[in-house]
Amino acid sequence: MSTSTASHAFALIVHLLIGLVVLLLLRHFLPIRSTPAYVLVPIFLALFLPVSVILLLPIDLASSLRSEDEATRGIWLPAALVLVAWRITYWLTFALTWFILPLLGEYIDSGYRTPKDRFIYSLRSNGRYQLIVLACASAGLLYVFLQNGFQGTSVKALVMALAYCWGLIFAIYLMGHGLVAVPRRLYRNASVSMRLRNIQSQAPGVHERFMDSNTALEHLESQLTQLRQRKNGISRDHQEWIEEIADGSDLPEARLLSTSTQTSNLAIPAVITDRYLAELARKLNRARHKRLRFDDTWQRLLRDAEDTQAIIHASASKRLNAGASSPHPHFLERLQVLTPYTRYLLYTHVLPKLQVLLAAVLALASVFIVWSELVKYAAPKLSIIRFTVVSTRHPEDGQVHFAGQIMAALWMCYMCTCALASFGDVKVWGNRALVRRNTYGESATWYAGQVAKLTVPLAYNFLTFLPPAVHRETTFYRFLGQLINLTPLGKGFDFFFPIFILVPVCATLFNLYGRVKGVFRFDIVDDDENDDYQSPSSGTTATWREGRALIERELKGSAATPRLPSTRNTVLDSPHPPYRDSATPSRRPGLAPSGQSAIPSQRQPPSRLAAATAAAEQEDETFFQGFAHRVRNTIDTIERPDWVGKRPRWMGGVEGNEESSARAEAGRGLGRWFGGRPADGRVRL
């Protein structure tokens, strides 16, 4: 592009598209209409700014070229404009990460009535953490002053270096875990039988957490019911507060009657204080959203099990129909493009092969990233990523063309995706989760803060993959990199710490988390997905069989699990979001074999699920177990001569019952060495 006019237009259009994608993402996880603006705007900025870094860094690479040929720069902007963009992006992200979003999250989660009390609670909760950070920063500031003297840039360098180091620690660990977990998950889910086994192995844990969350919420509702029935020792303001909490919960009379029988064993303090009511409101909000979270997870798991078993069951007829439409279908659900046969081919042959291919490509990309982390300082010419970004025609000039900019954006997208995908596996985040249209406000602010915290360190870490002649000429390096390398300690941390990416990579690749869990009974990473790929002797067979039974019971319609409401109009600015008991929203049906339609109110017979899991059940045995079954079948099916097993009358033998007695004793003798034979006479092939 000869002038920067086209680059300005391109950057503007891409930023508008990024903003649209962020808005759609917020609409997917939050109730946009009922969420106050003071929550939506910071979360939008905390997502929009980090995503724009993925666009800004490739533009910076092309804008910092020493070549005067503007036609080879790709998308470029003036250096002054790039510097202003980096300053706005970095300092807004810094303020959102360390000050605004933590205060906003505690403000939403406080449980108090008035904004003043919520703000004071938020300041008090974040004050302890900020004091710890300030104490560490004071020690670092003393080191910087001793190293470089009392200069104006010392404080700025310390703040930026500490924020970078703290974010890089989490970014390297999470990215290392995701570099292995993301391709492996894609590869394992490519097999339909493996996918069904994985769903069944997760079912017991999800169902247990769902029931526990339901019990905890009922306990708190019982406590609230007892407070409403209490007439003495409560001031008028506290009575109004209790009624507001009850109105926010919106308990029906049936639930009030059921919970009133459980209130006799609850300990209610003699004097009701503001702190007690705020704590009760906070616990109710958390318990309510926790139950919504696990209800959404359980319903999604059942829907995935239905779709997967429909794909397996369709292998007989080779026809797969789309499920019956929902009561209010959108345009894509009403549009029928594929025939049942082409849909069967798509889900059983095309998509699995594409998934395996994508897993192989991502696994290769993970190897390249790990290799580049190890050699970027010791042997930077061996870095593979640099060949995909920097032009190979004139490597000494360090030119980055438009194709190199696209590759740089793709590499950064994959690195950030691996880091963010690990949030669902690592169990150190407490009761936080993203739920469709029902995400708790505190959880939304926390996740947005983590996205903002990790993106900038990952962007600079990617920049160091490139040759020094390239990344040291960028505006981003002059803005951030020089301050990180201002002291030997910061330069050494940036040099050595990325090598520790081997720790999470090896821990995930060789399942060291499972070994730690077996020894210390402490689960660091959610390895439910990997449980069914363990040895059958490890006890995981019972887990997936139990999950299959739970799913079958739910499909029969006889499950004792309660139906949960769909509180999509949750008000985040109130400490008591509305909660209404209504029918569970009908699940959008998935796939169904030809001639059968998936009706939301009436599920398919569970016998199909058992038949669909027959192929997955065969994978449960090892080589030695399969060999034992075949030897046992051979011995049991041999036709014995008539004279074998007969006893004369004087020894107690009875004519006509030799065969039946021999069959009754089939589990004795040599046969029991191979596990015995089933009582119903089935033969294991």
XYZ file of C-alpha atoms in Angstrom:
685
model
C 0.000 0.000 0.000
C 1.566 3.247 -1.153
C -0.045 5.534 1.424
C -1.310 5.107 4.942
C -4.884 6.055 3.993
C -5.815 2.489 3.151
C -4.084 1.301 6.322
C -6.117 3.761 8.391
C -9.327 2.514 6.795
C -8.329 -1.115 7.308
C -7.431 -0.547 10.983
C -10.700 1.310 11.590
C -12.812 -1.435 10.007
C -11.026 -4.172 11.948
C -11.482 -2.277 15.225
C -15.198 -1.933 14.507
C -15.409 -5.671 13.840
C -13.553 -6.371 17.099
C -16.015 -4.176 18.976
C -18.954 -6.016 17.383
C -17.493 -9.403 18.327
C -16.955 -8.255 21.917
C -20.558 -7.038 22.120
C -21.825 -10.395 20.855
C -19.635 -12.124 23.420
C -21.071 -9.978 26.202
C -24.588 -10.696 24.971
C -23.870 -14.420 25.080
C -22.722 -14.428 28.696
C -24.504 -11.439 30.268
C -28.078 -10.091 30.226
C -27.318 -6.898 28.315
C -30.616 -5.130 29.002
C -30.572 -5.552 32.769
C -26.822 -5.107 33.285
C -25.947 -1.571 34.408
C -23.636 0.555 32.293
C -21.000 0.853 35.007
C -20.509 -2.916 34.695
C -20.765 -3.269 30.915
C -18.368 -0.461 29.963
C -15.326 -1.651 32.014
C -15.861 -5.255 30.924
C -16.176 -4.166 27.285
C -12.935 -2.184 27.492
C -11.143 -4.999 29.309
C -11.957 -7.300 26.386
C -11.722 -4.823 23.496
C -8.286 -3.440 24.365
C -6.473 -6.821 24.700
C -7.997 -8.066 21.446
C -6.866 -4.891 19.706
C -3.297 -5.684 20.830
C -3.381 -8.668 18.457
C -3.960 -6.163 15.634
C -1.700 -3.418 16.963
C 1.468 -5.515 17.299
C 1.614 -6.627 13.607
C 0.944 -3.016 12.567
C 3.805 -1.929 14.810
C 6.113 -4.485 13.180
C 5.375 -3.121 9.702
C 5.458 0.514 10.807
C 8.940 0.257 12.338
C 10.765 -0.944 9.222
C 13.957 0.756 8.172
C 13.050 0.281 4.519
C 11.811 3.362 2.672
C 9.691 1.306 0.294
C 6.183 1.868 1.638
C 4.726 -0.713 -0.742
C 6.385 -3.540 1.209
C 5.159 -2.491 4.634
C 1.728 -4.061 4.522
C -0.637 -2.383 6.996
C 1.283 0.459 8.606
C 0.600 3.641 10.559
C 2.747 6.641 11.498
C 5.116 6.019 14.403
C 3.568 8.791 16.517
C 0.088 7.313 16.109
C 1.358 3.838 17.030
C 3.009 5.223 20.171
C -0.217 6.955 21.241
C -2.153 3.733 20.623
C 0.281 1.748 22.784
C 0.097 4.280 25.601
C -3.709 4.348 25.629
C -4.002 0.571 25.373
C -1.393 -0.213 28.009
C -2.356 2.283 30.691
C -6.100 1.705 30.324
C -5.488 -2.039 30.550
C -3.238 -1.481 33.573
C -5.869 0.600 35.378
C -8.637 -1.901 34.595
C -6.556 -4.867 35.721
C -5.207 -3.550 39.006
C -7.795 -1.036 40.217
C -11.130 -0.686 38.418
C -12.197 -4.304 37.859
C -11.158 -5.608 41.338
C -13.074 -2.774 42.998
C -16.069 -3.310 40.725
C -16.129 -7.049 41.379
C -16.175 -6.631 45.154
C -18.753 -3.859 44.803
C -21.112 -6.244 42.983
C -20.441 -9.079 45.434
C -20.727 -6.996 48.638
C -24.373 -7.741 49.446
C -25.033 -4.357 51.065
C -28.037 -2.188 50.265
C -26.625 1.280 49.667
C -23.891 2.200 47.157
C -21.867 3.825 49.924
C -21.724 0.626 51.988
C -20.850 -1.402 48.907
C -18.021 0.945 47.977
C -16.593 0.924 51.515
C -16.730 -2.883 51.561
C -14.981 -2.998 48.175
C -12.223 -0.651 49.368
C -11.723 -2.683 52.533
C -11.584 -5.988 50.639
C -9.077 -4.743 48.056
C -7.050 -2.735 50.555
C -5.309 -5.771 52.017
C -4.230 -7.002 48.598
C -3.080 -3.560 47.512
C -1.017 -3.179 50.698
C 0.785 -6.452 49.952
C 1.507 -5.270 46.406
C 2.717 -1.915 47.726
C 5.094 -3.614 50.176
C 6.615 -5.709 47.373
C 6.850 -2.627 45.149
C 8.697 -0.728 47.903
C 11.372 -3.416 48.071
C 11.664 -3.392 44.283
C 11.851 0.393 44.211
C 14.762 0.337 46.633
C 16.599 -2.093 44.322
C 15.928 0.084 41.259
C 17.170 3.197 43.039
C 20.347 1.446 44.111
C 20.903 0.137 40.589
C 20.096 3.216 38.491
C 19.982 6.072 40.951
C 17.118 8.429 41.732
C 15.650 9.049 38.296
C 12.170 9.959 37.168
C 11.837 6.864 35.005
C 12.746 4.490 37.838
C 9.245 4.431 39.361
C 7.612 4.009 35.940
C 10.027 1.212 35.033
C 9.381 -0.558 38.331
C 5.598 -0.444 37.932
C 5.673 -1.714 34.351
C 8.282 -4.395 35.070
C 6.433 -5.776 38.115
C 3.137 -5.870 36.237
C 4.834 -7.625 33.321
C 6.573 -10.216 35.511
C 3.426 -10.995 37.495
C 1.381 -11.427 34.314
C 4.098 -13.467 32.597
C 4.180 -15.998 35.452
C 0.512 -16.857 34.976
C 0.673 -16.525 31.182
C 3.528 -19.012 30.799
C 1.903 -21.569 33.090
C -1.554 -21.322 31.515
C -0.205 -21.229 27.968
C 2.040 -24.241 28.617
C -0.940 -26.222 29.841
C -3.099 -25.150 26.909
C -0.450 -25.939 24.284
C -0.903 -29.609 25.159
C -4.531 -29.687 26.297
C -6.124 -27.928 23.306
C -4.754 -30.213 20.513
C -5.261 -33.306 22.660
C -8.882 -32.404 23.385
C -9.550 -31.888 19.686
C -7.984 -35.228 18.798
C -9.877 -37.187 21.445
C -13.227 -35.607 20.634
C -12.801 -36.541 16.980
C -13.787 -40.112 17.885
C -17.537 -40.251 18.525
C -17.271 -43.233 20.889
C -14.473 -41.523 22.843
C -16.516 -38.368 23.015
C -19.487 -40.263 24.425
C -17.262 -42.007 26.960
C -15.830 -38.638 27.977
C -19.319 -37.203 28.489
C -20.350 -40.208 30.573
C -17.216 -40.008 32.729
C -17.949 -36.358 33.534
C -21.608 -36.970 34.391
C -21.194 -38.237 38.018
C -19.037 -35.298 39.074
C -21.267 -32.703 37.409
C -24.415 -34.272 38.857
C -22.922 -34.416 42.346
C -21.894 -30.763 42.230
C -25.322 -29.848 40.938
C -27.063 -31.606 43.823
C -24.638 -30.104 46.361
C -25.287 -26.612 45.034
C -29.026 -27.225 45.213
C -28.732 -28.390 48.833
C -26.634 -25.366 49.797
C -29.146 -22.978 48.228
C -32.066 -24.655 50.002
C -30.220 -24.307 53.312
C -29.763 -20.565 52.782
C -33.355 -20.170 51.682
C -34.441 -21.917 54.866
C -32.401 -19.424 56.846
C -34.064 -16.582 54.963
C -37.496 -18.068 55.664
C -36.778 -18.210 59.380
C -35.685 -14.581 59.334
C -38.951 -13.577 57.665
C -40.959 -15.445 60.290
C -39.078 -13.810 63.124
C -40.871 -10.811 64.620
C -38.737 -9.805 67.616
C -35.200 -8.407 67.781
C -35.259 -6.960 64.249
C -35.402 -3.265 63.476
C -37.686 -1.792 60.879
C -34.843 -1.152 58.429
C -33.637 -4.727 58.764
C -37.154 -6.061 58.178
C -37.346 -4.078 54.951
C -33.905 -5.369 53.977
C -34.982 -8.975 54.621
C -38.090 -8.440 52.511
C -35.948 -7.057 49.696
C -33.735 -10.139 49.834
C -36.821 -12.376 49.796
C -38.364 -10.436 46.905
C -35.113 -10.781 44.985
C -35.156 -14.527 45.612
C -38.862 -14.624 44.679
C -39.557 -17.850 46.576
C -42.932 -19.432 45.741
C -45.280 -20.569 48.467
C -44.535 -24.227 47.790
C -40.867 -23.709 48.484
C -41.628 -21.639 51.574
C -43.662 -24.521 52.976
C -40.922 -27.030 52.166
C -38.179 -24.910 53.701
C -40.156 -23.998 56.800
C -39.760 -27.563 58.066
C -35.957 -27.262 57.953
C -35.599 -24.043 59.951
C -35.705 -25.563 63.416
C -32.039 -26.616 63.352
C -30.669 -23.317 61.992
C -28.787 -20.998 64.326
C -29.953 -17.397 63.928
C -28.127 -14.751 66.003
C -30.110 -12.956 68.666
C -29.166 -9.538 67.269
C -29.412 -8.981 63.530
C -26.731 -6.641 62.156
C -25.969 -5.094 58.778
C -22.928 -7.291 58.413
C -24.958 -10.459 58.999
C -27.616 -9.531 56.429
C -24.985 -8.506 53.888
C -23.202 -11.826 54.364
C -26.501 -13.698 53.943
C -27.343 -11.763 50.763
C -23.834 -12.401 49.406
C -24.069 -16.130 50.118
C -27.505 -16.294 48.507
C -26.244 -14.600 45.352
C -23.259 -16.916 45.102
C -25.310 -20.057 45.825
C -27.981 -19.052 43.319
C -25.487 -18.476 40.533
C -23.579 -21.606 41.478
C -26.724 -23.666 41.038
C -27.463 -21.975 37.741
C -23.901 -22.735 36.665
C -24.100 -26.464 37.359
C -27.646 -26.685 36.016
C -26.417 -25.214 32.731
C -23.464 -27.612 32.721
C -25.720 -30.626 33.438
C -28.288 -29.719 30.784
C -25.544 -29.111 28.236
C -23.955 -32.453 29.072
C -27.292 -34.245 28.549
C -27.789 -32.512 25.222
C -24.290 -33.472 24.080
C -24.926 -37.076 25.122
C -28.135 -37.118 23.074
C -26.441 -35.702 19.994
C -23.477 -38.059 20.262
C -25.541 -41.195 20.738
C -27.761 -40.126 17.810
C -24.675 -39.975 15.580
C -23.584 -43.454 16.706
C -27.084 -44.904 16.313
C -27.396 -43.474 12.790
C -24.577 -45.736 11.577
C -27.161 -48.471 10.893
C -29.452 -46.450 8.618
C -26.757 -44.001 7.432
C -29.282 -41.191 7.742
C -29.167 -38.425 10.316
C -31.964 -35.900 10.690
C -31.798 -32.560 12.457
C -33.887 -32.496 15.613
C -37.277 -30.950 15.902
C -37.202 -27.201 16.008
C -37.518 -25.280 19.240
C -40.688 -23.267 20.054
C -39.008 -20.093 18.766
C -36.437 -21.209 16.179
C -34.111 -18.715 14.551
C -33.300 -18.523 10.868
C -30.462 -21.075 10.871
C -32.649 -23.688 12.586
C -35.417 -23.272 10.021
C -32.967 -23.524 7.131
C -32.586 -27.110 5.906
C -29.555 -27.335 3.621
C -28.221 -30.861 4.113
C -30.069 -34.069 3.413
C -30.115 -36.791 6.115
C -27.462 -38.807 4.269
C -25.112 -35.856 3.698
C -25.601 -34.838 7.333
C -24.610 -38.344 8.389
C -21.475 -38.159 6.239
C -20.666 -34.727 7.656
C -20.858 -35.773 11.310
C -19.322 -39.233 10.996
C -16.600 -38.756 8.378
C -15.924 -35.143 7.383
C -15.926 -33.341 10.739
C -13.899 -36.011 12.617
C -11.212 -36.004 9.928
C -11.082 -32.218 9.890
C -10.827 -32.254 13.673
C -7.905 -34.683 13.566
C -6.207 -32.536 10.921
C -6.696 -29.381 12.996
C -5.364 -31.163 16.087
C -2.232 -32.177 14.173
C -1.674 -28.619 12.919
C -2.137 -27.142 16.398
C 0.135 -29.764 17.949
C 2.838 -28.814 15.447
C 2.292 -25.137 16.271
C 2.650 -25.947 19.986
C 5.987 -27.637 19.304
C 7.178 -24.574 17.376
C 6.188 -22.230 20.219
C 7.930 -24.314 22.886
C 11.042 -24.620 20.722
C 11.104 -20.874 20.083
C 10.816 -20.203 23.827
C 13.879 -22.365 24.478
C 16.170 -20.996 21.763
C 15.086 -17.368 21.405
C 18.083 -16.048 23.375
C 20.606 -18.868 23.122
C 20.220 -19.393 19.352
C 17.698 -16.887 17.930
C 18.439 -17.954 14.347
C 16.947 -21.389 15.115
C 13.562 -19.947 16.061
C 10.927 -21.295 13.691
C 8.371 -18.563 14.301
C 10.731 -15.888 12.995
C 10.745 -17.547 9.549
C 6.942 -17.329 9.346
C 6.829 -13.618 10.250
C 10.008 -12.000 8.910
C 10.517 -11.972 5.154
C 13.019 -14.606 3.984
C 14.012 -12.669 0.856
C 15.805 -9.959 2.823
C 16.296 -11.349 6.347
C 19.063 -8.851 7.088
C 16.615 -5.947 6.583
C 14.017 -7.420 8.941
C 11.078 -6.720 6.657
C 7.568 -7.825 7.681
C 5.107 -7.954 4.805
C 1.324 -8.365 4.898
C 1.599 -12.184 4.989
C 3.970 -11.919 7.936
C 1.500 -9.649 9.729
C -1.250 -12.233 9.272
C 1.010 -14.983 10.609
C 1.965 -12.823 13.617
C -1.709 -12.241 14.408
C -2.451 -15.975 14.077
C 0.445 -16.920 16.381
C -0.723 -14.438 19.005
C -4.327 -15.649 18.718
C -3.237 -19.238 19.316
C -1.040 -18.328 22.288
C -3.827 -16.315 23.924
C -6.389 -19.023 23.165
C -4.243 -21.682 24.857
C -3.816 -19.483 27.925
C -7.509 -18.629 28.195
C -8.635 -22.216 27.501
C -6.738 -23.348 30.610
C -9.024 -21.348 32.925
C -11.610 -24.126 32.760
C -9.060 -26.783 33.771
C -7.035 -25.185 36.565
C -8.902 -25.356 39.873
C -7.601 -22.267 41.628
C -10.262 -19.741 40.692
C -12.890 -20.530 43.325
C -16.588 -20.378 42.475
C -16.193 -18.492 39.195
C -17.511 -19.596 35.844
C -19.005 -18.249 32.636
C -22.667 -19.214 32.211
C -24.751 -18.447 29.158
C -26.860 -15.338 29.869
C -26.442 -15.893 33.631
C -22.815 -15.117 34.442
C -22.413 -13.625 37.899
C -21.231 -10.016 37.795
C -18.197 -10.654 39.992
C -17.174 -13.600 37.798
C -17.549 -11.502 34.642
C -15.296 -8.745 35.998
C -12.729 -11.293 37.189
C -12.502 -13.064 33.828
C -12.267 -9.745 31.994
C -9.438 -8.720 34.317
C -7.531 -11.939 33.623
C -7.850 -11.430 29.862
C -6.480 -7.912 30.234
C -3.697 -9.085 32.542
C -2.373 -11.879 30.301
C -2.527 -10.367 26.814
C 0.190 -7.707 27.126
C 2.834 -10.076 28.629
C 2.051 -12.665 25.942
C 2.344 -10.002 23.234
C 5.797 -8.922 24.414
C 6.839 -12.549 24.877
C 5.880 -13.205 21.258
C 7.824 -10.139 20.165
C 11.007 -11.633 21.650
C 10.661 -14.625 19.288
C 11.722 -12.340 16.433
C 15.339 -11.361 15.733
C 16.759 -8.537 17.886
C 17.176 -6.402 14.773
C 13.393 -6.571 14.296
C 11.800 -6.405 17.743
C 14.181 -3.754 19.136
C 13.125 -1.361 16.388
C 9.430 -1.558 17.280
C 7.576 1.103 19.228
C 6.355 -1.527 21.676
C 9.916 -2.427 22.654
C 10.892 1.211 23.154
C 7.753 1.743 25.221
C 7.870 -1.420 27.394
C 10.908 -3.565 26.585
C 13.552 -0.995 27.473
C 12.011 -0.470 30.906
C 11.864 -4.219 31.550
C 15.552 -4.557 30.637
C 16.504 -1.486 32.658
C 17.957 -3.603 35.500
C 19.918 -6.882 35.370
C 17.194 -8.564 37.435
C 14.437 -7.691 34.960
C 16.595 -8.642 31.980
C 17.532 -11.965 33.599
C 13.897 -12.750 34.427
C 12.847 -12.098 30.854
C 15.756 -14.277 29.687
C 15.366 -17.355 31.907
C 11.750 -17.577 33.037
C 10.098 -18.537 29.680
C 12.209 -21.726 29.795
C 9.952 -22.887 32.639
C 7.213 -23.447 30.072
C 8.550 -27.010 30.009
C 7.101 -27.554 33.507
C 3.380 -27.211 32.619
C 3.959 -28.796 29.206
C 5.525 -31.944 30.700
C 3.021 -32.018 33.575
C 0.105 -32.011 31.144
C 1.720 -34.262 28.544
C 2.682 -37.027 31.010
C -0.312 -36.578 33.351
C 1.776 -35.557 36.357
C -1.330 -33.914 37.802
C -2.968 -37.329 38.079
C 0.060 -38.702 39.905
C 0.018 -35.778 42.337
C -3.689 -36.350 42.885
C -3.101 -40.037 43.590
C -0.331 -39.349 46.121
C -1.505 -36.199 47.909
C -5.267 -36.419 47.191
C -5.083 -32.850 45.901
C -6.504 -32.062 42.481
C -4.766 -29.139 40.745
C -6.208 -29.553 37.270
C -9.682 -30.767 36.371
C -8.729 -34.065 34.760
C -12.238 -35.519 34.437
C -11.741 -35.429 30.697
C -8.672 -37.643 30.980
C -10.073 -40.121 33.483
C -11.630 -42.476 30.977
C -8.384 -42.734 29.048
C -6.672 -44.273 32.048
C -6.272 -47.951 32.602
C -9.503 -49.832 33.373
C -7.897 -51.069 36.556
C -7.692 -47.528 37.895
C -11.366 -47.474 38.841
C -12.476 -45.123 36.080
C -14.659 -47.769 34.448
C -17.122 -47.523 37.308
C -17.125 -43.740 36.865
C -18.236 -43.756 33.248
C -20.680 -46.605 33.856
C -22.227 -44.607 36.664
C -22.408 -41.616 34.371
C -24.138 -43.686 31.718
C -26.713 -44.784 34.285
C -27.322 -41.182 35.346
C -27.817 -40.057 31.752
C -30.164 -42.969 31.036
C -32.189 -42.140 34.123
C -32.508 -38.532 33.012
C -33.490 -39.568 29.499
C -36.189 -41.788 30.944
C -37.632 -38.800 32.727
C -37.448 -40.443 36.174
C -34.456 -38.485 37.454
C -34.953 -36.897 40.832
C -33.015 -33.777 39.876
C -35.029 -30.566 40.311
C -35.840 -28.311 37.416
C -34.140 -24.946 37.531
C -35.344 -21.601 36.315
C -33.864 -19.517 33.570
C -33.007 -16.212 35.208
C -31.891 -14.340 32.158
C -33.083 -11.012 33.556
C -30.626 -10.964 36.434
C -30.071 -7.433 37.683
C -26.405 -6.947 38.528
C -26.751 -3.569 40.190
C -28.912 -5.040 42.939
C -27.416 -7.220 45.679
C -30.483 -9.457 45.381
C -30.937 -10.496 41.739
C -34.412 -11.745 40.850
C -34.884 -15.482 40.926
C -38.123 -17.028 39.777
C -39.207 -20.623 39.839
C -40.348 -21.402 36.346
C -40.153 -24.345 34.033
C -36.777 -25.263 32.728
C -36.339 -23.774 29.272
C -36.735 -26.368 26.595
C -33.391 -27.495 25.311
C -32.662 -26.857 21.699
C -32.772 -30.323 20.211
C -29.759 -31.599 18.407
C -29.499 -34.529 16.033
C -31.725 -37.544 15.659
C -31.536 -40.654 13.475
C -33.655 -40.798 10.362
C -37.354 -41.261 11.007
C -37.100 -40.078 14.612
C -37.256 -36.545 15.884
C -35.856 -35.163 19.090
C -38.765 -33.546 20.962
C -37.724 -31.295 23.825
C -40.375 -32.506 26.248
C -40.024 -36.217 25.464
C -36.564 -37.652 25.172
C -35.565 -40.677 23.174
C -35.644 -44.106 24.830
C -32.513 -44.806 26.853
C -32.070 -48.184 25.208
C -30.587 -46.311 22.264
C -27.978 -44.803 24.524
C -27.019 -48.242 25.805
C -26.791 -49.529 22.246
C -24.778 -46.507 21.211
C -22.263 -47.045 24.010
C -21.695 -50.669 23.085
C -18.816 -49.682 20.836
C -17.336 -47.526 23.570
C -17.700 -50.355 26.085
C -15.585 -52.663 23.960
C -12.663 -50.231 24.334
C -12.729 -50.739 28.111
C -10.666 -53.950 28.103
C -6.924 -54.255 27.769
C -5.071 -56.691 25.509
C -4.742 -59.301 28.251
C -8.417 -59.056 29.222
C -9.477 -59.473 25.611
C -7.198 -62.504 25.239
C -8.655 -64.016 28.414
C -12.220 -63.522 27.146
C -11.448 -65.244 23.861
C -9.755 -68.213 25.526
C -12.682 -68.536 27.923
C -15.177 -68.491 25.034
C -13.179 -71.187 23.220
C -13.168 -73.501 26.249
C -16.861 -72.991 27.038
C -18.069 -73.624 23.480
C -16.261 -76.964 23.030
C -18.781 -79.822 22.671
C -17.906 -82.455 25.223
C -18.351 -86.192 24.527
C -21.318 -87.967 26.093
C -19.180 -90.041 28.412
C -17.568 -86.936 29.954
C -19.305 -85.812 33.144
C -21.580 -88.891 33.525
C -21.609 -90.730 36.800
C -23.058 -94.187 37.429
C -26.209 -94.516 39.467
C -24.391 -96.081 42.411
C -22.287 -92.830 42.689
C -25.395 -90.609 42.863
C -25.697 -89.717 39.176
C -29.117 -89.016 37.699
C -29.890 -89.531 34.041
C -30.713 -86.414 32.097
C -29.187 -83.803 34.392
C -25.555 -84.180 33.452
C -25.666 -81.427 30.897
C -27.504 -78.993 33.140
C -25.219 -79.678 36.075
C -22.169 -79.256 33.859
C -23.508 -75.909 32.623
C -24.274 -74.857 36.175
C -20.646 -75.514 37.078
C -19.310 -73.578 34.128
C -17.706 -71.065 36.448
C -15.575 -73.675 38.193
C -12.256 -75.282 37.376
C -10.169 -73.963 34.504
C -12.836 -71.484 33.395
C -12.554 -69.288 36.457
C -8.922 -68.524 35.527
C -10.276 -66.405 32.681
C -12.922 -64.469 34.597
C -15.880 -66.825 34.345
C -18.719 -66.725 31.853
C -21.848 -64.552 32.109
C -24.912 -66.271 33.524
C -27.098 -65.405 30.548
C -24.870 -67.322 28.124
C -23.528 -64.369 26.139
C -20.266 -64.848 24.294
C -17.608 -62.135 24.388
C -16.095 -61.841 20.899
